[in-house]
Amino acid sequence: MSPSRQKKNKKVQATFTPRTSPIRPLKGGILITIGLLFAVALVDYDPTQEGIIRAFATSTETSSDPNLVGQFGRDSAFLLLSGLGLGSVFLLFSVIWIGVLNLVKRAHLVTGPRLVVLVLATLASAGLANGLQLAWWPNLESIFPENFFPRGTGGLAGYWLNEAFLFETLGQFGSFFLLLLFFLLGLGALFSDPSRNLFERAFQRWSERRADRQPTAAERKKARTQKREERAQKIALKEEKRQAKLDRKKEKDQIRQEKAQKREEREAERRQKREAEAAAREERLATRAKEDPEPESESVAAVDSSLLSGSIPARRRSRSQSRPEPAAPARRATPPTEPEPEPEPEPAPQPKPAKAPEPKEPEPKDSGLKIVAGEKIEKAENLFPARKGNYQFPSLDLLQEPTPPQERHVENHEETAMALKTTLAEFGVKVELGEVHTGPVITRYEVYPAPGVRVEKIANLAKNLGMSLKAQSVRILAPVPGKGCVGVEVPNRNPSAVCIREIIESRSWGDADAEIPVVLGKEVSGKPLVADLTKMPHLLIAGSTGSGKTVCINSVIASLLYHSSPEDLRFIMIDPKIVEMQIYNSLPHMLIPVVTDPKKVPGALKWLISEMERRYQVFARANVRNIAGFNSKIAKNKEEKKRAEEMEAEMSAEERNALLEARSEEEDDGFEMPTEKIPYIVCIVDELADLMMVAPADIETGIARLAQLARAAGIHLILATQRPSVNVITGVIKANLPSRIAFKVASKIDSRTILDEGGADSLIGKGDMLFIPPGAHTLVRAQGAFVSDEEINGVVEYLKVNGPPNFLEQVQAQIDAGDEEGGGGAEGDYEDELVPQALDVLRSSKRASTSMLQRRLRIGYNRAARIMEILEDEGYVGPENGSSPREILRDLD
Ligand SMILES: Nc1ncnc2c1ncn2[C@@H]1O[C@H](COP(=O)(O)OP(=O)(O)OP(=O)(O)O)[C@@H](O)[C@H]1O
């Protein structure tokens, strides 16, 4: 040995001290025994042997020859083969070898790094076995008895390591060499001398260095205490800063409050002064009126009426009129110090009484603010009839009367408007106030920005405005569509509910020339929002929980019950929440009972699609374009039929026979043409998200198909969801449902998902909504109509006079059959849903082996064997072929 080599070895001996243990021989003995027991069990393993655990059985037959290590040995071998395949041979060999080394008093072999290398090498051996079969030796499995490997030659570990990961990433050679490298490293770890072993030395050095660097326990404790103290100091500093900030804020608030108070006092003083002046002026006018009564009284009336009902904003009026009026701001800017010398000879033009809306709330005379009170709802003169055919409509008395206006609380709009102006001015935005539109829940203040003010600047101040107005949330419309101003929508302090009754009684409902009118609510202007479902033609309702979706659906259903009989319209309701729609089960309009099982929904959609297709055939034969055309044709035909019957009575026997023959020829093709009106079908889904979780693809395509084509067939969808995420409101669904309602949502992203723009995040909840009407691009803000559970109960109870619902049993049967067929029709027509996937495996691997199916589809032996039998019955594969794979009989490509 060369001197340098000797020196090197000395160094190694000095640095490496193999660990020894007094119980080492005992350990060695135990390891050898365990290893040998498992090895014997593995060698004698036969899949048909009986084990302890039934789930491990891979064959229906049982062998009379038990395993040499008994049922325990059989199950252990099964587990080893399932997990590691051929890799288990290496594992057992390693265990026995380590045992031998311990017994013959060699160094303790099972050290940390060596153990890691051995585990990696065991996994690598499993991966190698898998790779061998996959790429080099496809018939490797066939040299063992059939089903010897429950999960392939590499077991589950080999499959995951090689087939599922390495093979795809590194390819046939790359994966093979990497695994081989680890395997050889493992062999090296087993057979090398620990004192020379590279890993041992590296580990030893690393441990020593770590030990050198590790601080003592006392040092560690000291460092910890120091850190804790530093952290506490930081927190205290932060708290101090926060407190200082709060104090500053409080001070500022106080100053602001004081300023506001002073401003109010000054305002009040000015108001008092003006009132005194006005009183004096009126007195003077009254004195003059005594002398010349007629022209004076007209003038007073003109002044009053112009105060109440000018149609142009006061700011504009002051500019457009040559003479200043008492209420115009221009006039306020130069208040008359002297009484007017002469009364006006001609009174100001009186606005038409029809156009002058009656303000609900007192309007301060000196504000110059034009408050447009919520549009007064005109009642329809001719309400709907009490009955239609056999259908008795529900009585209007079942619905709540709206609260009379005088009982409503008064909002101080002037104060809010002034606060709005002041806050904007504080942020350097000069505006002039315009009209104020008061709605039931929201009031819209219109402001005209001064020249040079960017509307975006106002739009960005929504939160600041909300804070200074102490409003729940403020939405800014910049600009108000069709107007040269910005709208600031502020929630009323005392909102009033919109009752469905006032809308059903209104002219908007009575005059709505709609096939399926639905009540949605009231716009900010107070105008009833009544839409025609046939024009929408489908509706998506989304909003967070508790925002008002269910109430909206209820008011849509209630409004339909006041408009359409079961001959005109039928419902299909889908309610995965189970409890929300149960009440409607007794409605005569129901086509089938409320569907509560999400698995049945694809079946229901399938039925609707087939009904749509049937209707199209009917329309084609009747030569009409849509349901409305068909129904009017049926009405016309009925009259014609009456006339024809009269003519028939006058015909001779021969003529009658010829007519009957012609008719029977016409009817011979077996297609059943309806002879009665076809009802519209409204399908309401209360929670789309629950359905999208069960069968997303089926539901999405079903909805898209219906939404695209069902309009002419008279089938309309109303879909509601509380999860406005892109997995639920998918691009496909959105593209097909242009009419959408968004109630309050948590974030701007949710709002964009529903409406393609923000806004729904600034709503205040409880029925406050944004609606995209059909064909429009601007959003309509509205308050949803409210209908209570008691009202719904009353209406549904009342409708029982029309008899029980006439459920279409064949529809229900078809839906139930669809569900049984394959969990909602998602799978194919085979006995086992995995057959199509099994065919894919055969197609890609070109091998028909049960164990291959087991591995690829991750299923047990019994199921894989059953699928193979189905494939045999279907003629895809040949009969069993000993231990070789079956023959593939059809060209699967
Ligand atoms: N149009 C409305 N007018 C007044 N209050 C309303 C209106 N709509 C809803 N609310 C109030 O909001 C509450 C919740 O409404 P609703 O049950 O319709 O919410 P939702 O969105 O369906 O919630 P969820 O998804 O949890 O069922 C109602 O109980 C009612 O008090």
Coordinates of N, CA and C in Angstrom, one line a residue, residues 18 100 178 228 300 336 340 499 579 605 735 749 845 892:
P18 N -17.9 3.2 13.9 CA -19.1 2.5 13.7 C -19.8 2.3 15.0
V100 N -28.0 -10.7 8.7 CA -26.7 -11.5 8.7 C -25.5 -10.7 9.2
L178 N -32.2 6.4 -14.5 CA -32.3 7.0 -13.2 C -32.6 6.0 -12.1
R228 N -38.2 37.4 22.1 CA -39.5 37.7 22.6 C -39.6 39.1 23.1
V300 N -99.6 84.4 -6.8 CA -99.2 83.6 -5.7 C -99.2 82.1 -6.1
P336 N -83.6 89.4 -2.7 CA -84.1 90.8 -2.8 C -84.1 91.4 -1.4
E340 N -90.7 93.6 -3.9 CA -90.9 93.8 -5.3 C -91.8 95.0 -5.5
C499 N -94.6 45.9 -2.4 CA -95.5 44.8 -2.3 C -95.9 44.3 -3.7
V579 N -86.1 22.2 0.9 CA -87.3 22.7 1.6 C -87.9 24.0 1.0
L605 N -83.6 17.6 -17.6 CA -83.2 18.4 -18.7 C -83.3 17.7 -20.0
A735 N -73.2 32.9 -21.9 CA -73.4 33.3 -23.2 C -74.9 33.1 -23.7
I749 N -65.4 41.0 -8.1 CA -65.2 39.9 -9.1 C -66.5 39.1 -9.3
S845 N -53.2 0.5 -24.9 CA -52.2 -0.5 -24.6 C -52.1 -1.7 -25.6
L892 N -60.3 -1.1 -32.4 CA -60.8 -0.1 -31.5 C -60.6 1.3 -32.0

